[in-house]
JSON list of C-alpha atoms in Angstrom, two decimals:
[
{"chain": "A", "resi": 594, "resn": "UNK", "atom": "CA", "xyz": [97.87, 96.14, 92.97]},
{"chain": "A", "resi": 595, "resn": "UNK", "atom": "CA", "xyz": [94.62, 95.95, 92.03]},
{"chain": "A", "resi": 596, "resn": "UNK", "atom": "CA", "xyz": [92.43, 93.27, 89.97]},
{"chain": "A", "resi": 597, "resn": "UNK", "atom": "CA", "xyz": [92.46, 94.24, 86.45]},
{"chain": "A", "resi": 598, "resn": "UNK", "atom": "CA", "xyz": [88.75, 94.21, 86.67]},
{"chain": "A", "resi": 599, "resn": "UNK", "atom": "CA", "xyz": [88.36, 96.56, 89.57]},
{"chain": "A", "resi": 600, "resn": "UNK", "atom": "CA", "xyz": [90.77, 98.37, 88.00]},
{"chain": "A", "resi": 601, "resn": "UNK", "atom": "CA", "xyz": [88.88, 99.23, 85.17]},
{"chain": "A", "resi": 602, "resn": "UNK", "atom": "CA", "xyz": [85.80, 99.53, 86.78]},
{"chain": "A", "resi": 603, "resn": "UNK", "atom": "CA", "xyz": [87.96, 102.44, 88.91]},
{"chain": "A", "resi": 604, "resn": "UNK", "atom": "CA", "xyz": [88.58, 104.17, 85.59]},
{"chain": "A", "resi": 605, "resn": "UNK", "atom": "CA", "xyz": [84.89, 103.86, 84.45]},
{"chain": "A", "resi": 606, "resn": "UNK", "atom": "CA", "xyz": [83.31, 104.94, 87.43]},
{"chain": "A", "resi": 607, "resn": "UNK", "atom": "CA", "xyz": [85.21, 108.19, 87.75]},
{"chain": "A", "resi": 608, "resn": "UNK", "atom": "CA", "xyz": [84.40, 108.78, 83.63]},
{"chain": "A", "resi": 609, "resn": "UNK", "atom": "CA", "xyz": [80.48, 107.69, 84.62]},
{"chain": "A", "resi": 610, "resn": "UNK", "atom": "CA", "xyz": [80.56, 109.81, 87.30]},
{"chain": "A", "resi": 611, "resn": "UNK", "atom": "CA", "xyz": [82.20, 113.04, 85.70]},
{"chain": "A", "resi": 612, "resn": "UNK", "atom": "CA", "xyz": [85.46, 112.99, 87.33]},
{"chain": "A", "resi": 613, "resn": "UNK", "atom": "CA", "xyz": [86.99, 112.22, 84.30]},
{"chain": "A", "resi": 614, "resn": "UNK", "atom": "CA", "xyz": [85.13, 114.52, 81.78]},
{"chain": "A", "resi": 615, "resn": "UNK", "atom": "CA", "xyz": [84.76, 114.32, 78.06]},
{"chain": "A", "resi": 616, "resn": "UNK", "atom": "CA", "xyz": [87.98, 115.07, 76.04]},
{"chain": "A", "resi": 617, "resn": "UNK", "atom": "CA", "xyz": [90.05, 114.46, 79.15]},
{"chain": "A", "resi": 618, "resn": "UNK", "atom": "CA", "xyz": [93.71, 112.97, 77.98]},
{"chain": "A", "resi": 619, "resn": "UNK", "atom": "CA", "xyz": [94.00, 109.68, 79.73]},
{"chain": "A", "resi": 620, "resn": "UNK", "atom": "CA", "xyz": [97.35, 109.36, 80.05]},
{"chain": "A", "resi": 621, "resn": "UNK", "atom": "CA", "xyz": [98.64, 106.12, 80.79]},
{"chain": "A", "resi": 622, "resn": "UNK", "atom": "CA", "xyz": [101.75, 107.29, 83.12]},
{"chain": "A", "resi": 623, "resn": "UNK", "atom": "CA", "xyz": [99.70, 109.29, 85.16]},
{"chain": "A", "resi": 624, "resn": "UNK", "atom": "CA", "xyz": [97.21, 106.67, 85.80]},
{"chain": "A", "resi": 625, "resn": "UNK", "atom": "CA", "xyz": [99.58, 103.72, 86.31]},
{"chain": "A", "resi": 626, "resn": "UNK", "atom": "CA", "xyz": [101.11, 106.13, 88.86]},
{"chain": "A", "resi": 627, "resn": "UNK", "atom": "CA", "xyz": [97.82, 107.41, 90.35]},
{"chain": "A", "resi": 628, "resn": "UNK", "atom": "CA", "xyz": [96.51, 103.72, 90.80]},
{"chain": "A", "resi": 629, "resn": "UNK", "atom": "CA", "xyz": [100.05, 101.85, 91.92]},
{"chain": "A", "resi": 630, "resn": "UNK", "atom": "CA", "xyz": [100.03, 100.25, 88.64]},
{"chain": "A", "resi": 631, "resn": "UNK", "atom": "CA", "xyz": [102.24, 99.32, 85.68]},
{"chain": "A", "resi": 632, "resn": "UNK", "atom": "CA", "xyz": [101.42, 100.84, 82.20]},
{"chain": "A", "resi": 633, "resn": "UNK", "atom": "CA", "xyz": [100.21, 96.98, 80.91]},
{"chain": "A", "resi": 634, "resn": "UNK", "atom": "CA", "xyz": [97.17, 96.85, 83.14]},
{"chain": "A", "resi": 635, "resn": "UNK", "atom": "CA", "xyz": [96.07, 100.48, 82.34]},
{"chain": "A", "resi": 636, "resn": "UNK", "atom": "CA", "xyz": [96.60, 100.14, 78.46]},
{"chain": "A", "resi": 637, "resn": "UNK", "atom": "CA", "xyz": [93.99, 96.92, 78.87]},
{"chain": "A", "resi": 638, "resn": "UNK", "atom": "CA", "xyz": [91.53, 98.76, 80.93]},
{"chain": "A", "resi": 639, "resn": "UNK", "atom": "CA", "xyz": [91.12, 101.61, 78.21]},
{"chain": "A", "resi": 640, "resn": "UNK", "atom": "CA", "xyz": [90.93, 98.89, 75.47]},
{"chain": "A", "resi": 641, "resn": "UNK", "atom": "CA", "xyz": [88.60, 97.26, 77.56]},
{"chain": "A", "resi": 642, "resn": "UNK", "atom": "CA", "xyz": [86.53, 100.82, 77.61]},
{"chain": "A", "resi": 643, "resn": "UNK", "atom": "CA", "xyz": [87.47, 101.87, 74.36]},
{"chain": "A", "resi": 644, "resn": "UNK", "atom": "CA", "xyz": [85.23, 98.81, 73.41]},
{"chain": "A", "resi": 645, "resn": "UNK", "atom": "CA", "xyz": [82.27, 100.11, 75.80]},
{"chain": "A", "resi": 646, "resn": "UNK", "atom": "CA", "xyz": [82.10, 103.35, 74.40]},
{"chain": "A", "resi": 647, "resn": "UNK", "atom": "CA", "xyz": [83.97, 105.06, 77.19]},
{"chain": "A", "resi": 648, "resn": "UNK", "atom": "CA", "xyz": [87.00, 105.46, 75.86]},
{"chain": "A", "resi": 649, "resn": "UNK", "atom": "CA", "xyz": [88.00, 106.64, 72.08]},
{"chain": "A", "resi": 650, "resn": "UNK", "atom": "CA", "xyz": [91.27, 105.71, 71.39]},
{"chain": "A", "resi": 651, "resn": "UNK", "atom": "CA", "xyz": [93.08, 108.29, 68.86]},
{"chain": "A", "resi": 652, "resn": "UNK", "atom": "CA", "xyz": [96.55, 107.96, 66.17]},
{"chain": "A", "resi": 653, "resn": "UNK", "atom": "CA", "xyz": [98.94, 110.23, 68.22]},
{"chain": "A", "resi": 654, "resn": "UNK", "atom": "CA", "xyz": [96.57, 111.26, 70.73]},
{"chain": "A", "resi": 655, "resn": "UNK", "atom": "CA", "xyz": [96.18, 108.04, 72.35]},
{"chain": "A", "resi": 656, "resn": "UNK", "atom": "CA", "xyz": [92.79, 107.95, 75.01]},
{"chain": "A", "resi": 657, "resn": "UNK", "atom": "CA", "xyz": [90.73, 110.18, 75.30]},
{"chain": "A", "resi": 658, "resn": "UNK", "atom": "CA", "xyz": [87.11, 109.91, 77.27]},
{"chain": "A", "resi": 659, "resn": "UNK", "atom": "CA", "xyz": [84.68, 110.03, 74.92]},
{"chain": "A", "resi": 660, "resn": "UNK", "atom": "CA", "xyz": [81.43, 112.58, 75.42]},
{"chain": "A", "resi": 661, "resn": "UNK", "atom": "CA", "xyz": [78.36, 109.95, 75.17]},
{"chain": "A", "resi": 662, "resn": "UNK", "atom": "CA", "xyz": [75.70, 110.49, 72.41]},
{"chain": "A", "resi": 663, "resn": "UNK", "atom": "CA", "xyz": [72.25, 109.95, 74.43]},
{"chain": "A", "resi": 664, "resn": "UNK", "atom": "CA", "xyz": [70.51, 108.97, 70.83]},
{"chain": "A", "resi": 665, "resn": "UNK", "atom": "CA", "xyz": [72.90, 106.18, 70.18]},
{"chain": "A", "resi": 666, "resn": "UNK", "atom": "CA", "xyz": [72.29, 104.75, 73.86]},
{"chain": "A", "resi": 667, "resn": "UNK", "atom": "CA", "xyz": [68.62, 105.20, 74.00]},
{"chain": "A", "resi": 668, "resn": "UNK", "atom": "CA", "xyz": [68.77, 103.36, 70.35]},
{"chain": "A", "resi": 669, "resn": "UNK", "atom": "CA", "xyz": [71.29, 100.54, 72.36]},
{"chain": "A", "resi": 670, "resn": "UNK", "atom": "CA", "xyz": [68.98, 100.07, 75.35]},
{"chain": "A", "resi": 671, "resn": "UNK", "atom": "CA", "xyz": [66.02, 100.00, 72.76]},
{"chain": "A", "resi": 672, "resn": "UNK", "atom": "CA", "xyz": [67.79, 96.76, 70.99]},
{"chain": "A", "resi": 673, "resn": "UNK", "atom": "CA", "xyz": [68.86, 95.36, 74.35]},
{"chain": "A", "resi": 674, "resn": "UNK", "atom": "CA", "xyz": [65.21, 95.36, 75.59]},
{"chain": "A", "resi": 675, "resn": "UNK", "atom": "CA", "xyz": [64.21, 93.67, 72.35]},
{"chain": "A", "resi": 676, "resn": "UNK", "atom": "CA", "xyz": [66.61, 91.53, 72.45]},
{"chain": "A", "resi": 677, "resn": "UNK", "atom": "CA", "xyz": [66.36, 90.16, 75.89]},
{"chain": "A", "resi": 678, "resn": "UNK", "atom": "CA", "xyz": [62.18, 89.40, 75.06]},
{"chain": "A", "resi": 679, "resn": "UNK", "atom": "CA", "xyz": [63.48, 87.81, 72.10]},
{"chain": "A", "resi": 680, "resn": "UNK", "atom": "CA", "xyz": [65.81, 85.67, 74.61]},
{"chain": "A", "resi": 681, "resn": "UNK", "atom": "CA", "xyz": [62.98, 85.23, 77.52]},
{"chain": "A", "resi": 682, "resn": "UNK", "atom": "CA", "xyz": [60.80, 83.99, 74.58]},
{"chain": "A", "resi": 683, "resn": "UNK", "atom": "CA", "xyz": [62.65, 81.22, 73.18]},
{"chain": "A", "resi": 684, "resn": "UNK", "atom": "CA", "xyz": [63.89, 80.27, 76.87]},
{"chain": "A", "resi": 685, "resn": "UNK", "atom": "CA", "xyz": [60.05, 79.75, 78.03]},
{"chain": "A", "resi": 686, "resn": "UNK", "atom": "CA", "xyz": [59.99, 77.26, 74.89]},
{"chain": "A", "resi": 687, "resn": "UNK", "atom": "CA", "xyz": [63.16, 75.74, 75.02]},
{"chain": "A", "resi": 688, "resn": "UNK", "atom": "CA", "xyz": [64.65, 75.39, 78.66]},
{"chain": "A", "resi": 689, "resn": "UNK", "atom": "CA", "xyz": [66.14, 72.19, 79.60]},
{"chain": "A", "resi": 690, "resn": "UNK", "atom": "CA", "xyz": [66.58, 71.30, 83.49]},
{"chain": "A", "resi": 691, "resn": "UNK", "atom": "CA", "xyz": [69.98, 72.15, 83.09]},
{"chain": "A", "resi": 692, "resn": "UNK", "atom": "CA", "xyz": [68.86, 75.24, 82.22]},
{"chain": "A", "resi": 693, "resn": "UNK", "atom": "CA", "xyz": [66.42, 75.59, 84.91]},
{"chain": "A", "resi": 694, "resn": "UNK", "atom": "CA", "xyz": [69.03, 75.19, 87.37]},
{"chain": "A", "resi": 695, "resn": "UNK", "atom": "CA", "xyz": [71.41, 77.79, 86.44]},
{"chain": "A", "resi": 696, "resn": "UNK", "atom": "CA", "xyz": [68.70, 80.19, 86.03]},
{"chain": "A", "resi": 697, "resn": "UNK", "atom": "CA", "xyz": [67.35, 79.30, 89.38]},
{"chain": "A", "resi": 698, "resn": "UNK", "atom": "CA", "xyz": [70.85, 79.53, 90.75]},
{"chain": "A", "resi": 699, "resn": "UNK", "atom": "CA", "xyz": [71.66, 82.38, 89.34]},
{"chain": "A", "resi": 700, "resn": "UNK", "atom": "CA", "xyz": [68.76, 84.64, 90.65]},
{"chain": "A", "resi": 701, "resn": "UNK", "atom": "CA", "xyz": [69.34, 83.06, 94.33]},
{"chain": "A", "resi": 702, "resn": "UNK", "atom": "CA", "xyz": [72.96, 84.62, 93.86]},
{"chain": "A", "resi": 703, "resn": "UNK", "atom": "CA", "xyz": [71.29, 87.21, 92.86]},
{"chain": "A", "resi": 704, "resn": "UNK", "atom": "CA", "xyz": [68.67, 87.14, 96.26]},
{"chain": "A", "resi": 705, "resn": "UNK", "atom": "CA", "xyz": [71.72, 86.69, 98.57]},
{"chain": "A", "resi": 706, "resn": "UNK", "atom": "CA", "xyz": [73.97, 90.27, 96.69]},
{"chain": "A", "resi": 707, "resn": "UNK", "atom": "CA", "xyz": [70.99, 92.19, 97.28]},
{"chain": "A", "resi": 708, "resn": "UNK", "atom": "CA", "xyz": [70.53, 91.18, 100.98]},
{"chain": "A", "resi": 709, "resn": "UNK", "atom": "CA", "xyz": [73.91, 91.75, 101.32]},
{"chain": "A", "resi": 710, "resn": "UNK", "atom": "CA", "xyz": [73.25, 95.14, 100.39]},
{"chain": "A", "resi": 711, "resn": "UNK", "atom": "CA", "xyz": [76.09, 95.20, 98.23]},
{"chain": "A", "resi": 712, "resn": "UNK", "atom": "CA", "xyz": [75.23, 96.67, 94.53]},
{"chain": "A", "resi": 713, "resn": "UNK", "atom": "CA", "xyz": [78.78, 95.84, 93.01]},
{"chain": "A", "resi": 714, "resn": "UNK", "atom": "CA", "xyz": [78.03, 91.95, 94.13]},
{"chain": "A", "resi": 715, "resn": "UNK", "atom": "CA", "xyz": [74.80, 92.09, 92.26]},
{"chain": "A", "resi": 716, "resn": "UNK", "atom": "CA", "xyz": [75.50, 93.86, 89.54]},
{"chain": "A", "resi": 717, "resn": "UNK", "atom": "CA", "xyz": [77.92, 90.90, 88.85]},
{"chain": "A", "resi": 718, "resn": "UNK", "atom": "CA", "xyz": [75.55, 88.42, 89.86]},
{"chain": "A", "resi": 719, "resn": "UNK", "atom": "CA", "xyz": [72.84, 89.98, 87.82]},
{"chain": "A", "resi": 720, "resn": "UNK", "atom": "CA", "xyz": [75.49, 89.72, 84.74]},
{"chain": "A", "resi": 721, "resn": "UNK", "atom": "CA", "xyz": [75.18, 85.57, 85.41]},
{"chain": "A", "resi": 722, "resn": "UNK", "atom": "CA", "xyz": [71.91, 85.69, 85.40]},
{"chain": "A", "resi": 723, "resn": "UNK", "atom": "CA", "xyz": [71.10, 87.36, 82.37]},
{"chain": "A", "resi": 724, "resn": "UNK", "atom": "CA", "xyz": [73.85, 85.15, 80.81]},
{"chain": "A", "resi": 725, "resn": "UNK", "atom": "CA", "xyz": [71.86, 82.26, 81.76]},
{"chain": "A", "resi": 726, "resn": "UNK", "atom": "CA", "xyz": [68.67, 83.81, 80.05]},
{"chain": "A", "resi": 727, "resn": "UNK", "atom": "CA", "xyz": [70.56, 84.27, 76.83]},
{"chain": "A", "resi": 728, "resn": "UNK", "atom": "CA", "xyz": [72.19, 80.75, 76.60]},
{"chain": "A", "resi": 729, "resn": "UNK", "atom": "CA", "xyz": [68.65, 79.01, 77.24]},
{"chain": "A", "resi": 730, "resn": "UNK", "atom": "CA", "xyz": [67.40, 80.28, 74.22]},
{"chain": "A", "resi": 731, "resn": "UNK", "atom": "CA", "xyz": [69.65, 78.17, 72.49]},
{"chain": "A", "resi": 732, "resn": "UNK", "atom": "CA", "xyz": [69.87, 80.10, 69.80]},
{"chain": "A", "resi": 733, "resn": "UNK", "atom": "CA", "xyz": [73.58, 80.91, 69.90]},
{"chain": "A", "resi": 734, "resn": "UNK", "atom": "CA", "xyz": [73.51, 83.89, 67.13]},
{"chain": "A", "resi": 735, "resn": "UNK", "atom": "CA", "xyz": [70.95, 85.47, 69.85]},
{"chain": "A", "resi": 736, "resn": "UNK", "atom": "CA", "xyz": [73.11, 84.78, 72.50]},
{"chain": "A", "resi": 737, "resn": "UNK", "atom": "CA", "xyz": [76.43, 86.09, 71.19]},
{"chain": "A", "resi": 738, "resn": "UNK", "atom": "CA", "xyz": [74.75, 89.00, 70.11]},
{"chain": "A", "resi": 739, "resn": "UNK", "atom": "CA", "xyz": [73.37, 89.90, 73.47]},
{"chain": "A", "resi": 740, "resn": "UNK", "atom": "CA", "xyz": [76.14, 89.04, 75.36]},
{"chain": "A", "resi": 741, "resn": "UNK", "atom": "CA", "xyz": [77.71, 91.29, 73.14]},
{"chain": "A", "resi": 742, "resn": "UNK", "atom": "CA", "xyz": [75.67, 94.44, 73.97]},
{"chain": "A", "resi": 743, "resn": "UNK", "atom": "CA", "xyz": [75.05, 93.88, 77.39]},
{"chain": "A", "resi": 744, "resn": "UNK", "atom": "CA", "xyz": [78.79, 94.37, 77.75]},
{"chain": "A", "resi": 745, "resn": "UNK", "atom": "CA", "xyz": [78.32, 97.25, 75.85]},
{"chain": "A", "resi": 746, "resn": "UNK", "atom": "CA", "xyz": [75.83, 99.22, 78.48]},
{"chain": "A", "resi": 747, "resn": "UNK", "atom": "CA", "xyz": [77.38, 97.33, 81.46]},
{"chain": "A", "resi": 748, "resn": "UNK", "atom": "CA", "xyz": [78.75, 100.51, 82.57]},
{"chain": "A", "resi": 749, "resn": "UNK", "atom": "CA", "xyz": [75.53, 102.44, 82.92]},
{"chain": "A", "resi": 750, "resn": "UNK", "atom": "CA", "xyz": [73.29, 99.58, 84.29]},
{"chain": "A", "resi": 751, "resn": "UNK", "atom": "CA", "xyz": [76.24, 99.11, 87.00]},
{"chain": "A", "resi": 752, "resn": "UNK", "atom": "CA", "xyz": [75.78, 103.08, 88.01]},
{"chain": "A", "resi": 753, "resn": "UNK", "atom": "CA", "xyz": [71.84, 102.38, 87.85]},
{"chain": "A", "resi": 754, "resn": "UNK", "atom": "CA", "xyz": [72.10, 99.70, 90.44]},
{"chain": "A", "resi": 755, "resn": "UNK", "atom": "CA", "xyz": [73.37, 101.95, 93.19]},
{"chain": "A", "resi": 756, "resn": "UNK", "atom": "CA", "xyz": [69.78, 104.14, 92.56]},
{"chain": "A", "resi": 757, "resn": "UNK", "atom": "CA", "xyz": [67.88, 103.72, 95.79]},
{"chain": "A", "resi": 758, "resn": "UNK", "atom": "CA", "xyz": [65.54, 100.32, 95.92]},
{"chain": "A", "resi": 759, "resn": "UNK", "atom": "CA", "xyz": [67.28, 99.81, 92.62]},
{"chain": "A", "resi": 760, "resn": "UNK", "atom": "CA", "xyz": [68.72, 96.69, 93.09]},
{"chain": "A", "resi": 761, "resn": "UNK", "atom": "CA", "xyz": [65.33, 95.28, 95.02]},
{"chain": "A", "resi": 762, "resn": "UNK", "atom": "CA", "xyz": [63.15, 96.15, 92.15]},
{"chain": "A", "resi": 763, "resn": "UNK", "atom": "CA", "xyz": [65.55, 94.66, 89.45]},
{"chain": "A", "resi": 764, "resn": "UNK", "atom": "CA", "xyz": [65.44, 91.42, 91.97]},
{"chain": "A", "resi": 765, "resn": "UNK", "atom": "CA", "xyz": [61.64, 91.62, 91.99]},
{"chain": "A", "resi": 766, "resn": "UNK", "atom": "CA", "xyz": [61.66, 92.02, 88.49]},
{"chain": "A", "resi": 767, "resn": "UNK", "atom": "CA", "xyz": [64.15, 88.74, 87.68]},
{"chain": "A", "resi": 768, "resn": "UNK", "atom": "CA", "xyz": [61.79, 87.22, 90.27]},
{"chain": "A", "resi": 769, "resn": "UNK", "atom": "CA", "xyz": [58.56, 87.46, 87.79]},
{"chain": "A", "resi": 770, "resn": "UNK", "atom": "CA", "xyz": [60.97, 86.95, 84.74]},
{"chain": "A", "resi": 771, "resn": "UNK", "atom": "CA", "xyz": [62.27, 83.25, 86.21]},
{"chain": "A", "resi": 772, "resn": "UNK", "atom": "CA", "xyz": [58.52, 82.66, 86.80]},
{"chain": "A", "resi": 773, "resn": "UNK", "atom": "CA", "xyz": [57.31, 83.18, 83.18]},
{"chain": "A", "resi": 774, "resn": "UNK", "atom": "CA", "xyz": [60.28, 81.20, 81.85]},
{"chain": "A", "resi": 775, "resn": "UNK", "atom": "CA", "xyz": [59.74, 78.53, 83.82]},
{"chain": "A", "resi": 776, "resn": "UNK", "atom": "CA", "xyz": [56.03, 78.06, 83.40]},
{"chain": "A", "resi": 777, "resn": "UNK", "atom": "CA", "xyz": [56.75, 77.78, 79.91]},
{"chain": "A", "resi": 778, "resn": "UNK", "atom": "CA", "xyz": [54.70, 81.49, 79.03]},
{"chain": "A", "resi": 779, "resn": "UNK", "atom": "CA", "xyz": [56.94, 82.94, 76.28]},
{"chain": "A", "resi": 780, "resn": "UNK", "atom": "CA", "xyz": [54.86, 86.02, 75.77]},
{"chain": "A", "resi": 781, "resn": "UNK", "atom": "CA", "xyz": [55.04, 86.99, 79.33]},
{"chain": "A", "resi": 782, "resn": "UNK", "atom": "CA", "xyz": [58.83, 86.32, 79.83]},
{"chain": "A", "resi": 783, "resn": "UNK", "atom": "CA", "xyz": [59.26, 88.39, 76.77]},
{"chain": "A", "resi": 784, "resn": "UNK", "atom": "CA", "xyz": [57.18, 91.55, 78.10]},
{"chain": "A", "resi": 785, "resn": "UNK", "atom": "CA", "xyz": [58.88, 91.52, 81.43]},
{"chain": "A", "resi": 786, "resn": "UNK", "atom": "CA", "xyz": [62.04, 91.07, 80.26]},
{"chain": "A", "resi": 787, "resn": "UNK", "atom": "CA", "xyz": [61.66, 93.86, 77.96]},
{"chain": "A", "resi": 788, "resn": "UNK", "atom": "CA", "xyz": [59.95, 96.23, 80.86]},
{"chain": "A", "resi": 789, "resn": "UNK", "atom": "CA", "xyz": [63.06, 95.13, 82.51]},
{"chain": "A", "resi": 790, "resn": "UNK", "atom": "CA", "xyz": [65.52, 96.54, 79.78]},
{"chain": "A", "resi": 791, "resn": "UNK", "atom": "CA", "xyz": [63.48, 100.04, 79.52]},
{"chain": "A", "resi": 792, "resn": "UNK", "atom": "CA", "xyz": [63.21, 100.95, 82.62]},
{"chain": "A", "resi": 793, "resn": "UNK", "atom": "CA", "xyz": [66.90, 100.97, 82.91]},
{"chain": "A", "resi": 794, "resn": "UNK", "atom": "CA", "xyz": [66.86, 102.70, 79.94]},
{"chain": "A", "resi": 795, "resn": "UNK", "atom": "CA", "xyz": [64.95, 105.41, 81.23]},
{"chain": "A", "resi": 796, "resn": "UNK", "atom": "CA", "xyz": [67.07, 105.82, 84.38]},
{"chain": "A", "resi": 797, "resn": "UNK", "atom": "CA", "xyz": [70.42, 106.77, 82.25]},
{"chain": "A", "resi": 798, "resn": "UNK", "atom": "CA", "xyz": [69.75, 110.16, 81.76]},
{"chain": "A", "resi": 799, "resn": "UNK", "atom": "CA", "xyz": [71.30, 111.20, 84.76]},
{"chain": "A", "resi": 800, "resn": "UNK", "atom": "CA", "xyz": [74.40, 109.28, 83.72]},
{"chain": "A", "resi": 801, "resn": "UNK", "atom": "CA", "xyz": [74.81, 110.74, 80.62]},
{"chain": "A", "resi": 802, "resn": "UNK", "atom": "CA", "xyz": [73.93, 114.36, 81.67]},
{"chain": "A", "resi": 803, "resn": "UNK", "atom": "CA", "xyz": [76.71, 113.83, 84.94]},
{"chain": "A", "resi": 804, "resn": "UNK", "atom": "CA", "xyz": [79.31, 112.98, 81.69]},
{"chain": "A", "resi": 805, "resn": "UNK", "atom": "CA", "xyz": [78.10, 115.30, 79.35]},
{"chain": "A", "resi": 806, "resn": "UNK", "atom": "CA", "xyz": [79.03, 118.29, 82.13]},
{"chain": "A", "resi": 807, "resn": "UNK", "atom": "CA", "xyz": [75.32, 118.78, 83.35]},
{"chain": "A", "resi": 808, "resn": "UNK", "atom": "CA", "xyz": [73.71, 119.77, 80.13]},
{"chain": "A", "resi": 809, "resn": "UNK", "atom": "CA", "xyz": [70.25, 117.85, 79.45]},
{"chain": "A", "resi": 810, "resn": "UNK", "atom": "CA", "xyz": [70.24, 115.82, 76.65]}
]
């Protein structure tokens, strides 16, 4: 059986990849059967992506994969990017060594995924260490918030990861972002953190144009 998480990342990768297109039926039976499953752990996973976006969930139609609206997730990664300066900003200000340390451990897990070579480990890994961005702003509105919408877009930035020298230029660019925090330089932390965001933002359009059924946005 598998993990409930890897189950629904299963489901979301063949949506995010266009083997499940928009409109398609999900239909619990079939899935619980395709993936060796009961129907508990498949209804879960589609609430889980209903809540993503993925997955619209219909009165008497039940799931249905949703077809993505590029405006609304160019406006999301706009407000993530903003959101994440606003994060790396207060966090250059208001670290605490505790702080410091999870950050620091964080983007070593982070170092040790991407020599692995592994994108799945670091795209987990690079979930921490954003996490521990947020929470050292210690502003816990800011935090929830982000937390909040980086679930949101975790689908995309996990299909962004496996880009080639993806994952070594997002570790070069947490490298530069851990710097600026932890010399204290707000304004810095803020812009690369931000760069960070947008340049993801700019690499989803081949997501959304693989869901959409090859039509450009």
């Amino acid at each position: 059986m598998k993990h409930p998480s890897r189950l629904r990342e299963a489901i979301e990768d063949e949506i995010v990849t266009g083997q499940l297109t928009p409109g398609t039926r999900l239909e619990e039976t079939t899935l619980a059967t395709k993936f060796g499953v009961s129907r508990t752990p498949i209804r879960e996973a589609l609430l889980h992506l209903a809540a993503t976006g993925l997955v619209e969930i219909r009165p008497r139609r039940g799931a249905i994969v949703s077809a993505p609206n590029p405006r609304r997730l160019v406006e999301m990664f706009e407000t993530m990017a903003e959101l994440e300066a606003a994060c790396g900003r207060l966090a250059a200000r208001r670290h605490t060594a505790e702080d410091e340390a999870a950050i620091t451990a964080a983007h070593a897990a982070c170092e040790k995924a991407a020599q692995s070579g592994d994108s799945e480990a670091y795209y987990f890994e690079n979930a921490t260490f954003h996490a521990a961005i947020y929470r050292a702003s210690h502003n816990m509105f800011l935090t929830d918030q982000s937390l909040v919408l980086h679930r949101r877009l975790s689908p995309y930035r996990r299909m962004q990861l496996r880009a080639r020298n993806r994952v070594t230029q997002s570790l070069t660019e947490h490298a530069a972002a851990v710097q600026a925090i932890l010399a204290g330089d707000g304004e810095l932390a803020a812009k690369v953190l931000r760069d960070h965001i947008v340049i993801q933002g700019e690499r989803f359009s081949d997501v959304v144009i693989s869901m959409a059924g090859g039509e450009a946005a």
